[in-house]
XYZ file of C-alpha atoms in Angstrom:
739
model
C -0.082 0.298 -0.227
C 2.216 1.940 1.069
C 4.865 1.527 -2.127
C 1.508 2.030 -4.244
C 0.847 5.879 -2.745
C 4.423 6.600 -2.493
C 4.833 6.298 -6.771
C 2.592 9.268 -8.084
C 4.097 11.418 -5.033
C 7.577 10.718 -5.849
C 6.229 11.211 -10.222
C 4.758 14.114 -9.652
C 7.941 15.937 -7.701
C 10.199 14.104 -10.651
C 7.625 16.399 -12.954
C 7.953 19.275 -11.330
C 11.236 19.177 -11.336
C 11.845 18.502 -15.184
C 9.612 21.275 -15.535
C 11.555 23.683 -13.632
C 14.638 22.619 -15.400
C 12.770 23.429 -18.557
C 11.962 26.360 -17.671
C 15.559 27.668 -16.480
C 16.286 26.088 -19.727
C 13.757 28.066 -21.833
C 14.665 31.228 -19.728
C 18.500 30.943 -20.352
C 18.034 30.165 -24.152
C 15.655 33.134 -24.678
C 18.680 35.812 -22.828
C 21.081 34.014 -25.340
C 18.608 34.746 -28.686
C 18.016 38.405 -27.415
C 21.976 38.516 -27.419
C 21.941 37.706 -30.653
C 19.800 39.240 -32.062
C 21.272 42.713 -30.411
C 17.969 43.581 -28.041
C 19.852 42.191 -24.909
C 20.692 45.384 -22.620
C 24.846 45.231 -22.307
C 24.664 45.049 -18.733
C 22.756 41.653 -18.841
C 25.483 40.497 -21.330
C 28.420 41.213 -18.763
C 28.535 42.425 -15.715
C 29.432 46.011 -15.346
C 33.097 46.704 -13.753
C 31.266 49.055 -10.971
C 29.233 45.903 -9.601
C 32.070 43.583 -9.576
C 33.955 43.699 -6.083
C 37.369 44.203 -5.586
C 38.515 40.583 -4.699
C 42.328 40.897 -5.821
C 42.317 44.225 -3.797
C 41.279 42.769 -0.720
C 43.045 39.324 -0.678
C 46.346 41.664 -1.445
C 45.277 43.836 1.443
C 45.214 40.332 3.835
C 47.984 38.856 2.551
C 50.348 42.010 3.161
C 49.018 42.098 6.551
C 49.846 38.635 7.341
C 52.854 38.785 5.153
C 54.287 41.822 6.867
C 52.403 43.029 10.163
C 51.420 39.544 11.069
C 55.231 38.675 10.342
C 55.085 35.611 8.596
C 57.437 36.678 5.736
C 59.799 37.320 8.399
C 59.128 33.481 9.600
C 59.579 32.092 6.574
C 62.463 33.815 5.695
C 63.475 32.074 8.986
C 62.792 28.797 7.602
C 64.020 29.414 4.543
C 67.761 29.161 6.007
C 67.268 26.059 7.508
C 65.412 24.604 4.340
C 68.537 26.050 2.279
C 70.686 24.383 4.584
C 69.078 20.887 3.981
C 68.776 21.005 0.979
C 72.497 22.344 0.383
C 73.245 19.153 2.367
C 71.390 17.247 -0.912
C 72.647 18.807 -3.811
C 76.642 18.514 -2.068
C 75.909 14.413 -1.568
C 74.254 14.308 -5.028
C 76.000 16.467 -7.658
C 78.332 17.772 -5.868
C 77.160 21.325 -4.622
C 80.485 22.893 -2.753
C 78.705 23.215 0.250
C 78.932 21.285 4.076
C 79.469 18.190 3.937
C 81.805 18.850 1.469
C 82.028 14.931 0.562
C 79.783 14.691 -2.898
C 78.951 13.551 -5.253
C 78.282 10.098 -4.239
C 78.987 8.077 -7.481
C 76.248 7.548 -9.769
C 77.865 3.578 -9.703
C 76.792 3.603 -6.192
C 73.710 4.824 -6.505
C 72.287 2.106 -9.567
C 73.328 -0.403 -7.188
C 71.999 0.424 -4.328
C 68.590 0.878 -6.650
C 68.999 -2.945 -7.788
C 69.400 -4.202 -4.665
C 66.040 -2.509 -2.712
C 64.684 -3.038 -6.037
C 65.402 -6.859 -5.677
C 64.361 -6.573 -1.916
C 60.985 -4.853 -3.128
C 60.248 -7.042 -6.103
C 62.861 -9.461 -7.640
C 65.208 -9.334 -10.393
C 63.055 -7.113 -12.634
C 62.329 -4.486 -10.345
C 65.822 -4.804 -9.499
C 67.318 -4.375 -13.473
C 64.411 -1.636 -13.369
C 65.807 0.060 -10.384
C 69.796 -0.199 -11.543
C 68.758 0.426 -15.574
C 67.061 3.718 -15.005
C 69.971 5.041 -13.201
C 72.449 3.717 -15.631
C 70.576 5.440 -18.602
C 70.446 8.423 -16.396
C 74.167 8.244 -16.631
C 74.733 6.946 -20.117
C 72.565 9.369 -21.577
C 74.574 12.630 -19.867
C 71.422 13.662 -17.814
C 72.718 12.652 -14.297
C 73.675 16.479 -13.013
C 70.107 17.448 -13.786
C 68.724 14.444 -12.755
C 70.229 14.721 -9.729
C 69.199 18.613 -9.105
C 65.668 16.956 -9.226
C 66.332 14.528 -6.780
C 68.068 16.702 -4.372
C 64.678 18.726 -3.472
C 62.531 15.434 -4.255
C 64.449 13.311 -1.651
C 63.311 16.312 0.612
C 59.841 17.285 -0.638
C 58.913 13.843 -0.074
C 59.155 13.348 3.501
C 57.985 16.513 4.283
C 54.696 16.123 2.647
C 54.687 12.641 4.047
C 55.320 13.958 7.739
C 53.124 16.775 7.464
C 50.137 14.730 5.820
C 50.299 11.691 7.879
C 50.576 14.067 11.458
C 47.560 16.184 9.495
C 45.448 12.539 8.727
C 45.551 11.744 12.454
C 44.618 14.870 13.230
C 41.747 14.525 10.928
C 40.712 10.892 12.206
C 41.341 12.266 16.063
C 38.858 14.755 15.379
C 35.327 15.418 13.123
C 35.609 19.284 13.269
C 39.164 18.959 12.218
C 37.772 16.705 9.155
C 35.225 18.477 8.458
C 37.743 21.984 8.291
C 39.574 20.260 5.930
C 37.816 18.325 3.752
C 36.682 21.652 1.533
C 40.733 23.016 1.478
C 42.256 19.436 0.465
C 39.397 19.797 -2.685
C 40.532 23.201 -3.134
C 44.202 22.584 -3.296
C 43.819 19.114 -5.283
C 42.373 21.601 -8.152
C 44.211 24.212 -7.883
C 46.520 25.108 -11.001
C 50.168 24.682 -10.391
C 51.210 28.220 -10.731
C 48.934 29.124 -8.099
C 51.598 27.443 -6.013
C 54.591 29.176 -7.073
C 54.049 32.335 -6.957
C 53.385 32.608 -3.159
C 56.400 30.231 -2.727
C 58.524 32.259 -4.622
C 57.648 35.767 -2.829
C 57.829 34.050 0.776
C 60.657 31.723 0.202
C 63.097 32.894 -2.522
C 63.318 32.011 -6.247
C 65.061 28.847 -6.508
C 65.042 25.611 -5.054
C 63.740 26.545 -1.780
C 60.735 27.792 -3.290
C 60.278 25.129 -5.555
C 60.436 22.398 -2.134
C 57.695 24.183 -0.259
C 55.422 24.510 -3.916
C 56.300 20.988 -4.275
C 55.393 19.704 -0.462
C 52.238 21.793 -0.545
C 51.210 20.277 -3.406
C 52.192 16.645 -2.596
C 49.599 17.021 1.108
C 46.549 16.148 0.140
C 46.590 12.477 -1.109
C 48.510 11.558 2.764
C 45.705 13.402 4.481
C 43.552 11.507 2.316
C 44.786 8.380 2.920
C 45.481 8.076 6.020
C 42.181 9.299 7.428
C 41.068 6.700 5.599
C 42.893 3.821 6.668
C 42.582 4.768 10.008
C 38.532 5.017 10.137
C 38.926 1.399 8.658
C 40.459 -0.515 11.620
C 38.041 -3.242 12.541
C 36.525 -2.856 16.118
C 38.097 -6.254 16.738
C 41.473 -4.886 16.395
C 41.052 -2.085 18.243
C 39.311 -3.978 20.801
C 42.262 -6.269 21.404
C 44.124 -3.343 21.584
C 42.427 -1.941 24.685
C 42.088 -5.019 26.387
C 45.966 -5.623 26.459
C 45.870 -2.725 28.488
C 47.290 -0.207 25.732
C 47.612 3.781 26.642
C 46.319 6.109 23.737
C 49.747 6.384 22.571
C 50.880 2.455 22.117
C 47.773 2.355 20.390
C 48.505 4.540 17.449
C 51.696 3.387 17.085
C 51.030 -0.532 17.074
C 47.321 -1.118 16.485
C 45.550 2.315 14.254
C 48.877 2.775 12.307
C 50.499 -1.021 11.304
C 46.289 -1.347 11.014
C 46.381 1.329 8.642
C 49.914 0.455 6.784
C 48.534 -0.396 3.266
C 46.198 3.109 2.795
C 49.142 5.309 4.135
C 51.521 3.649 1.671
C 49.428 4.018 -0.850
C 49.392 7.815 0.263
C 53.558 7.614 0.009
C 53.464 6.073 -3.114
C 51.024 8.820 -4.858
C 52.997 11.746 -2.670
C 56.158 10.489 -4.387
C 54.483 10.874 -7.941
C 53.102 13.920 -7.022
C 56.270 15.406 -6.283
C 58.082 14.226 -8.907
C 55.173 16.211 -11.196
C 55.304 18.914 -9.605
C 59.695 19.317 -8.615
C 59.427 19.380 -12.797
C 57.261 22.090 -12.994
C 59.036 23.674 -10.417
C 61.565 25.023 -13.174
C 58.803 28.079 -14.584
C 60.838 29.852 -10.759
C 63.987 29.097 -11.270
C 63.849 25.479 -10.163
C 67.110 23.782 -11.807
C 66.728 20.100 -13.227
C 65.039 17.950 -15.554
C 62.403 20.478 -15.848
C 64.199 23.487 -16.678
C 66.681 22.000 -19.520
C 62.984 20.819 -20.495
C 62.065 23.930 -20.720
C 64.849 25.328 -22.615
C 64.393 22.329 -24.713
C 61.011 23.208 -25.854
C 61.896 26.950 -26.327
C 64.343 26.205 -28.982
C 62.084 23.019 -30.032
C 64.186 20.645 -29.813
C 62.333 17.659 -29.617
C 64.760 15.352 -29.515
C 66.869 16.200 -26.385
C 63.342 16.478 -24.997
C 62.714 13.062 -25.430
C 65.358 12.284 -24.290
C 65.066 13.936 -20.596
C 61.388 12.836 -21.213
C 62.496 9.559 -20.925
C 64.593 9.934 -18.103
C 61.708 11.069 -15.828
C 59.224 8.670 -17.024
C 61.930 5.995 -15.974
C 62.343 7.673 -12.929
C 58.713 8.106 -12.197
C 58.044 4.065 -13.393
C 60.873 3.374 -10.692
C 59.530 5.445 -8.032
C 55.711 4.182 -8.331
C 57.078 0.509 -8.811
C 59.206 0.973 -5.886
C 56.727 1.985 -3.764
C 53.759 0.109 -4.454
C 56.365 -2.874 -4.154
C 56.890 -1.387 -0.753
C 52.938 -1.843 0.095
C 52.399 -5.464 -1.271
C 54.851 -6.264 0.755
C 54.366 -7.953 4.257
C 57.349 -7.253 7.401
C 59.269 -10.109 7.516
C 59.588 -11.351 10.907
C 62.531 -13.662 12.629
C 62.901 -15.964 15.505
C 64.782 -14.313 18.328
C 68.764 -14.489 18.322
C 68.775 -14.814 14.593
C 71.779 -13.382 13.224
C 72.514 -9.676 12.549
C 73.417 -10.325 8.993
C 70.534 -12.353 8.175
C 68.005 -9.686 9.529
C 69.665 -6.690 8.047
C 71.420 -8.648 4.858
C 69.719 -6.418 2.192
C 71.389 -3.131 4.032
C 74.498 -4.833 4.792
C 74.718 -5.932 0.734
C 73.877 -1.961 -0.251
C 76.959 -0.500 2.530
C 78.866 -3.057 0.951
C 77.802 -1.532 -2.585
C 78.035 1.730 -1.629
C 81.982 1.275 -0.294
C 82.860 -0.944 -2.868
C 81.907 1.252 -5.709
C 83.112 4.869 -3.459
C 86.221 3.514 -3.766
C 86.474 2.448 -7.357
C 85.180 5.436 -8.044
C 88.208 7.198 -6.698
C 90.715 5.183 -9.025
C 88.195 5.124 -12.697
C 87.279 8.435 -13.489
C 83.765 6.766 -15.515
C 82.301 5.098 -12.564
C 82.339 8.540 -10.916
C 80.980 11.234 -13.321
C 80.280 10.640 -17.495
C 81.058 13.756 -19.509
C 80.201 15.465 -22.330
C 82.316 13.763 -24.751
C 81.486 10.320 -23.282
C 77.759 10.333 -23.265
C 75.416 8.298 -25.631
C 73.132 11.089 -26.085
C 71.665 10.816 -29.310
C 69.338 13.930 -29.174
C 71.046 15.817 -31.590
C 70.556 12.762 -34.339
C 66.752 12.700 -33.849
C 66.359 16.824 -33.556
C 67.939 16.653 -36.726
C 65.693 13.299 -38.148
C 62.793 15.109 -36.889
C 62.957 18.358 -38.539
C 64.583 16.943 -41.898
C 62.760 14.157 -42.491
C 59.737 13.882 -40.303
C 58.971 17.405 -40.783
C 59.359 17.955 -44.563
C 57.100 14.846 -45.967
C 54.345 16.241 -48.159
C 51.999 13.894 -46.879
C 52.358 14.883 -42.789
C 52.084 18.725 -44.582
C 49.092 17.793 -46.469
C 47.587 16.036 -43.463
C 48.122 18.153 -40.949
C 47.101 21.425 -42.863
C 44.016 19.799 -43.712
C 43.093 19.132 -40.085
C 44.478 22.302 -38.538
C 41.888 24.745 -41.294
C 38.602 22.459 -40.571
C 39.170 22.179 -37.343
C 40.225 25.995 -36.418
C 38.334 26.950 -38.648
C 34.620 25.181 -38.360
C 35.232 23.535 -35.070
C 36.979 25.293 -32.601
C 36.827 28.454 -33.342
C 32.862 28.502 -34.152
C 32.262 26.587 -30.638
C 34.679 29.470 -28.747
C 32.712 32.396 -30.685
C 29.734 30.206 -29.571
C 30.217 29.992 -25.683
C 31.267 33.824 -25.787
C 28.341 34.557 -27.065
C 26.133 33.479 -24.491
C 25.249 36.406 -21.679
C 26.769 35.200 -18.109
C 23.507 35.050 -16.382
C 22.495 32.416 -19.095
C 25.435 30.166 -19.039
C 25.092 30.201 -15.014
C 21.381 29.483 -15.179
C 22.542 26.518 -18.157
C 25.200 25.082 -15.783
C 22.889 25.025 -12.906
C 20.351 23.248 -15.110
C 22.931 20.833 -16.327
C 23.885 20.291 -12.154
C 20.378 19.511 -11.205
C 18.822 17.483 -13.721
C 21.919 15.394 -13.675
C 23.132 15.192 -10.032
C 20.695 17.276 -8.100
C 19.522 20.385 -5.874
C 22.049 20.198 -3.689
C 24.742 20.435 -6.838
C 22.877 23.109 -8.712
C 23.377 25.320 -5.401
C 27.053 24.645 -4.973
C 27.397 25.146 -8.936
C 25.149 28.279 -8.476
C 27.731 29.706 -5.630
C 30.865 28.681 -7.573
C 30.084 30.338 -10.767
C 29.603 33.277 -9.101
C 32.368 34.043 -7.278
C 34.299 33.558 -11.722
C 31.259 35.934 -13.068
C 32.200 38.836 -10.130
C 35.568 38.135 -10.374
C 36.501 40.088 -13.306
C 37.941 37.105 -15.065
C 34.270 35.987 -17.108
C 35.513 35.993 -20.644
C 39.333 34.156 -19.763
C 37.185 31.922 -17.603
C 34.630 30.813 -20.760
C 37.811 30.594 -22.466
C 39.500 28.091 -20.345
C 36.478 25.971 -20.171
C 36.129 25.691 -24.223
C 39.878 24.663 -23.919
C 38.855 22.186 -21.176
C 35.388 20.746 -22.782
C 36.874 20.875 -25.965
C 39.551 18.741 -25.193
C 37.834 16.260 -23.413
C 35.672 16.054 -26.371
C 38.345 15.400 -28.447
C 39.924 12.717 -26.310
C 36.815 10.381 -25.893
C 36.197 10.461 -30.191
C 39.872 8.902 -29.495
C 40.353 7.395 -26.691
C 36.528 5.709 -26.104
C 36.807 2.986 -29.625
C 40.486 2.440 -28.885
C 39.580 1.625 -25.036
C 36.533 -0.574 -26.681
C 38.696 -2.173 -29.048
C 40.704 -3.087 -25.833
C 38.698 -4.511 -23.613
C 37.133 -6.817 -26.597
C 38.167 -10.124 -27.364
C 40.809 -11.254 -29.745
C 40.127 -9.991 -32.848
C 38.834 -12.749 -35.411
C 40.675 -13.167 -38.729
C 39.134 -10.808 -41.796
C 37.218 -12.413 -43.701
C 35.906 -10.476 -46.603
C 33.470 -13.184 -47.851
C 31.063 -12.335 -44.863
C 30.359 -9.059 -45.613
C 31.232 -5.733 -43.747
C 29.899 -6.688 -40.394
C 31.183 -5.053 -37.132
C 33.577 -8.054 -36.434
C 35.115 -6.902 -39.376
C 35.521 -3.303 -38.817
C 36.797 -4.446 -34.853
C 39.579 -6.928 -36.656
C 40.471 -3.969 -39.249
C 41.221 -1.310 -36.271
C 42.563 -3.589 -34.267
C 45.029 -5.069 -37.298
C 45.911 -1.150 -38.437
C 45.968 0.375 -34.654
C 49.039 -2.472 -33.537
C 50.706 -2.957 -36.372
C 50.923 0.907 -37.383
C 52.128 1.756 -33.885
C 54.260 -0.295 -34.164
C 55.282 0.335 -37.770
C 55.388 4.059 -36.787
C 58.232 2.956 -33.852
C 59.949 1.226 -35.874
C 60.264 3.925 -39.012
C 61.583 6.314 -36.317
C 64.300 3.949 -34.847
C 65.585 3.433 -38.362
C 65.918 6.801 -39.627
C 68.013 7.342 -36.183
C 70.020 4.263 -36.397
C 70.914 5.037 -40.417
C 71.699 8.870 -39.111
C 73.640 8.085 -36.380
C 75.575 5.025 -38.303
C 76.257 8.448 -41.393
C 77.110 10.163 -38.704
C 80.448 7.714 -38.209
C 80.810 8.017 -41.642
C 80.570 4.586 -42.704
C 78.440 5.642 -46.133
C 81.234 8.279 -47.268
C 81.397 12.078 -48.260
C 78.591 10.684 -51.290
C 76.337 7.469 -49.787
C 74.921 5.578 -52.630
C 71.150 6.069 -52.726
C 70.424 1.882 -52.718
C 73.134 0.878 -49.957
C 71.363 3.980 -47.465
C 67.356 3.199 -48.646
C 68.954 -0.909 -47.847
C 70.147 0.289 -44.533
C 66.923 1.794 -43.821
C 64.462 -1.049 -44.888
C 67.073 -3.483 -42.754
C 67.229 -1.574 -40.112
C 63.058 -0.953 -39.971
C 62.637 -4.702 -40.621
C 64.698 -5.775 -37.466
C 63.043 -2.606 -35.799
C 60.013 -4.247 -36.447
C 59.986 -7.853 -35.671
C 61.971 -6.582 -31.817
C 59.024 -4.563 -31.670
C 56.514 -7.236 -32.335
C 57.802 -9.582 -30.120
C 57.932 -8.102 -27.425
C 54.804 -5.745 -27.763
C 52.643 -6.800 -30.248
C 52.061 -10.172 -29.101
C 50.330 -8.498 -25.639
C 46.770 -8.505 -24.771
C 45.334 -5.705 -26.475
C 44.429 -3.972 -23.431
C 47.536 -4.141 -21.380
C 49.318 -3.003 -25.297
C 46.667 -0.450 -24.657
C 47.467 0.490 -20.881
C 51.005 0.229 -21.702
C 50.954 3.540 -23.835
C 49.033 4.832 -21.542
C 51.487 5.274 -18.237
C 54.103 5.605 -20.613
C 51.816 8.783 -21.702
C 50.732 9.928 -18.513
C 53.885 9.295 -16.982
C 55.797 12.077 -19.398
C 56.494 15.363 -18.200
C 52.871 17.043 -19.051
C 54.706 20.389 -21.233
C 56.432 18.005 -23.471
C 53.367 17.216 -25.573
C 52.964 20.907 -26.456
C 56.149 21.034 -29.070
C 55.149 18.143 -31.695
C 51.736 20.028 -30.997
C 53.176 23.283 -32.000
C 55.656 21.494 -34.953
C 52.774 19.806 -36.051
C 49.595 22.393 -36.239
C 51.852 25.706 -35.592
C 50.655 27.994 -33.048
C 46.888 27.556 -33.343
C 43.913 26.204 -30.896
C 43.880 22.851 -32.091
C 47.685 22.921 -31.256
C 46.388 23.342 -27.858
C 43.831 21.155 -27.841
C 46.187 18.103 -29.260
C 48.437 18.765 -26.583
C 45.720 18.796 -23.408
C 44.230 15.582 -25.834
C 47.077 13.158 -25.355
C 46.769 13.752 -21.415
C 43.309 13.090 -20.844
C 43.155 10.095 -23.112
C 44.649 7.877 -20.280
C 41.980 7.888 -17.539
C 39.376 7.682 -20.276
C 41.271 4.844 -21.668
C 41.126 2.903 -18.366
C 38.441 3.465 -16.919
C 36.696 2.470 -19.839
C 38.771 -0.865 -20.052
C 37.878 -1.370 -16.394
C 34.131 -0.868 -16.865
C 33.575 -2.898 -19.587
C 35.898 -5.499 -17.671
C 33.926 -5.366 -15.152
C 30.154 -5.870 -16.774
C 29.242 -9.056 -15.161
C 29.215 -12.440 -17.331
C 25.901 -13.345 -16.855
C 24.489 -10.261 -18.367
C 26.509 -10.571 -21.557
C 25.767 -14.291 -21.566
C 22.102 -13.310 -21.439
C 22.502 -11.140 -24.667
C 24.421 -13.450 -26.726
C 21.039 -15.907 -25.693
C 18.737 -13.702 -26.854
C 20.853 -13.481 -30.130
C 21.634 -9.246 -29.764
C 24.795 -8.205 -32.790
C 27.930 -7.474 -30.874
C 26.951 -3.443 -31.265
C 23.526 -4.044 -29.653
C 25.292 -5.962 -26.718
C 27.763 -3.208 -26.203
C 25.181 -0.701 -26.630
C 22.225 -2.193 -24.516
C 23.846 -3.672 -22.324
C 27.810 -3.069 -21.512
C 27.658 0.515 -22.226
C 24.904 1.555 -19.899
C 26.582 -0.840 -16.763
C 30.054 0.521 -17.489
C 28.860 3.646 -17.295
C 29.434 4.732 -13.650
C 32.981 3.756 -13.914
C 33.106 5.390 -17.391
C 31.924 8.841 -16.212
C 34.653 8.718 -13.532
C 36.777 7.851 -16.317
C 35.135 11.497 -17.909
C 35.835 13.298 -14.581
C 39.662 12.247 -14.440
C 40.020 13.639 -17.527
C 38.107 16.911 -17.366
C 40.469 17.636 -14.692
C 43.013 16.633 -16.299
C 42.292 19.100 -18.869
C 42.042 21.457 -16.341
C 45.334 21.496 -15.347
C 46.763 20.863 -19.226
C 45.265 24.046 -20.512
C 47.399 25.965 -17.521
C 50.283 24.601 -18.977
C 49.418 24.997 -22.567
C 49.661 29.011 -21.529
C 53.473 28.187 -22.440
C 52.239 28.762 -26.104
C 50.196 31.686 -25.654
C 46.694 30.942 -25.326
C 44.201 33.463 -24.203
C 42.826 31.859 -20.797
C 42.941 32.092 -17.198
C 46.388 30.131 -17.762
C 48.465 32.820 -19.583
C 47.255 35.660 -16.866
C 48.118 33.058 -14.233
C 51.560 32.792 -15.526
C 51.955 36.039 -15.797
C 51.703 36.992 -12.253
C 55.173 35.167 -11.708
C 56.803 37.767 -12.813
C 55.746 40.001 -10.005
C 53.664 39.740 -6.460
C 50.262 40.162 -7.419
C 49.209 37.561 -4.953
C 45.413 38.477 -5.253
C 45.325 38.067 -8.948
C 47.052 35.046 -8.387
C 44.611 33.570 -6.035
C 41.148 35.070 -7.878
C 42.514 33.364 -11.049
C 43.399 30.003 -9.270
C 40.088 30.059 -7.488
C 38.047 30.179 -10.607
C 39.625 27.577 -12.543
C 39.766 25.559 -9.234
C 35.903 26.265 -8.664
C 34.938 25.790 -12.611
C 36.866 22.218 -12.251
C 35.214 21.195 -8.553
C 31.514 21.834 -9.640
C 32.207 19.737 -13.075
C 34.038 17.291 -11.017
C 30.570 17.410 -8.277
C 27.859 16.861 -10.686
C 29.689 13.887 -12.670
C 30.284 12.044 -9.555
C 27.195 12.644 -7.449
C 25.912 10.965 -11.013
C 28.088 7.912 -11.468
C 27.437 7.275 -7.755
C 23.529 7.297 -8.214
C 24.059 5.168 -11.256
C 25.705 2.600 -9.156
C 23.390 2.820 -6.424
C 20.433 1.985 -9.211
C 22.026 -0.524 -10.841
C 22.878 -2.146 -7.820
C 26.582 -2.117 -8.133
C 27.495 -0.034 -4.623
């Protein structure tokens, strides 16, 4: 009886809600149409300046009061002295800066050996090879000094972020009011553009490594706080009760019960801290931080993609190594020994590491190559790769014709019209569209939050720049979806069947053709690049003479191409499609974000499509990952039922797999959008006209008010989309009985 009585009431509420949303949309559409035909008052199109609150001046006044009157500036400069001392110590040990303790640098062979021993202890021979191989590559390629400049800050920032995050996480777990206060702050910190971290760090801690260490530390704290709090909250009541029954004090409960029980979550937080620190310490090159990021920026300025690619590989290897080591640490359970066990047995890997360190340090005193590898001794092929790309790849007529056609069509008929369309929408109408979408997709609470966040954006005085930022983020995410989702569907599907034209052109034929072309074309492209570089290197050795024989020159190229194709197909071509895709995606994500701007500019010039192309590659990774995960997790009985009912592959995909995978796919779409907002700030380096460009300009001055207003604009827009999408995904999961 209750359910029958409630049904018409709930249906009426839903109808009333839909009606209100429709009225809002019609009102926004009417305002937009009035603007297009020229009858809308100017003050309704954009808020007049006299109505805009002076947020920047207010924030500047507050910051100056805190900085000067409360003495925060003097406190931070005092802290800078201590931080500089610590950074000098790590710099001296890793790359030989002439400061205390004057014992550096540690030989690269010793660090590579220790990394291999740690890798073997945590994960066996494969991880040992990855650990030592990464540092061997870094040394042999001639990037040891700049890599150690980056690592000297990383080894300070990561422990700081871990310690602060752990303490804040424990405090948030202990006190509910601290948790409630920290949650919104952490949400904002996770969506603030990285430029917003850089200017305060420069003002309070000086340009260079100290500012870089502070910005990196603050950037990496939020995941540590969240994972610590999550882990401590998940400790089972039985474990807690056992601790109290054994007579533990509050400190003993924390030290011996709660933290060991939350070990997995805390170590996951450590992994995220390390990865975020590495990502941010590269970006601090914008404020004078030396190292890999600074070298990458210098290469970008002269469009040297070859040397940038080598630096990118080094950063990728460091990221993968640190990621795998920290994940292996999470998975490895503590070892327990019987009482009286020999110390060498207990600490055998520590002893081996000490022996390796002492041994290679002694060897380095007598053999210079074991200590440092100079400019004339390394094996870098960056110049050769630069020449190959500049004079072979970019001069290809077919490539030029293709990129020109894409640039002209996308810029003139898709991107610029879409940007102008968004800018033509009056401010109140744009806000109403966002509020109505939030209400319809996620509910009234999210609609109110969207109204509050976009009201800030409208009153900030940077509305047009904010709309252009949204345009870049939405456009790049849409393009990433068009490319990434079909690839993910292909990757998540069963092995492609042989192409059979006798059965006609059907879905099996199309998927098989995509499988054939994509994997082989990717491997063929990499083989062409490898063959071209190899031939060029052989040519620089003088093997072909001053005037090489054309037939011999081409024969060498195709021999190298065949060898490269066989090797790559042997190791990558036989992988499962999802493994292959995820491997490519992980490699793309761990590359420094601004490395994608170089090929984008070379291919498309400084245009909107170049920006979209650079952002798209970075944003495509979570879309592929979560689409594959969503399709893989569709219950087998559902797909079997579809097969038994005679559904075609396309019908099964559209009517069964996609609806059940959509909540997981929505998480991927949400992350892609967040990545797009992040990369839009990076794209300011090539001359965008959005908030990122204005944020980059603030680094040249001391206007903290403007810096924070612009940063909060980006954060609030990103948070609005995040709250809407995640709420929808949660509601959809509950409706499907998935969680």
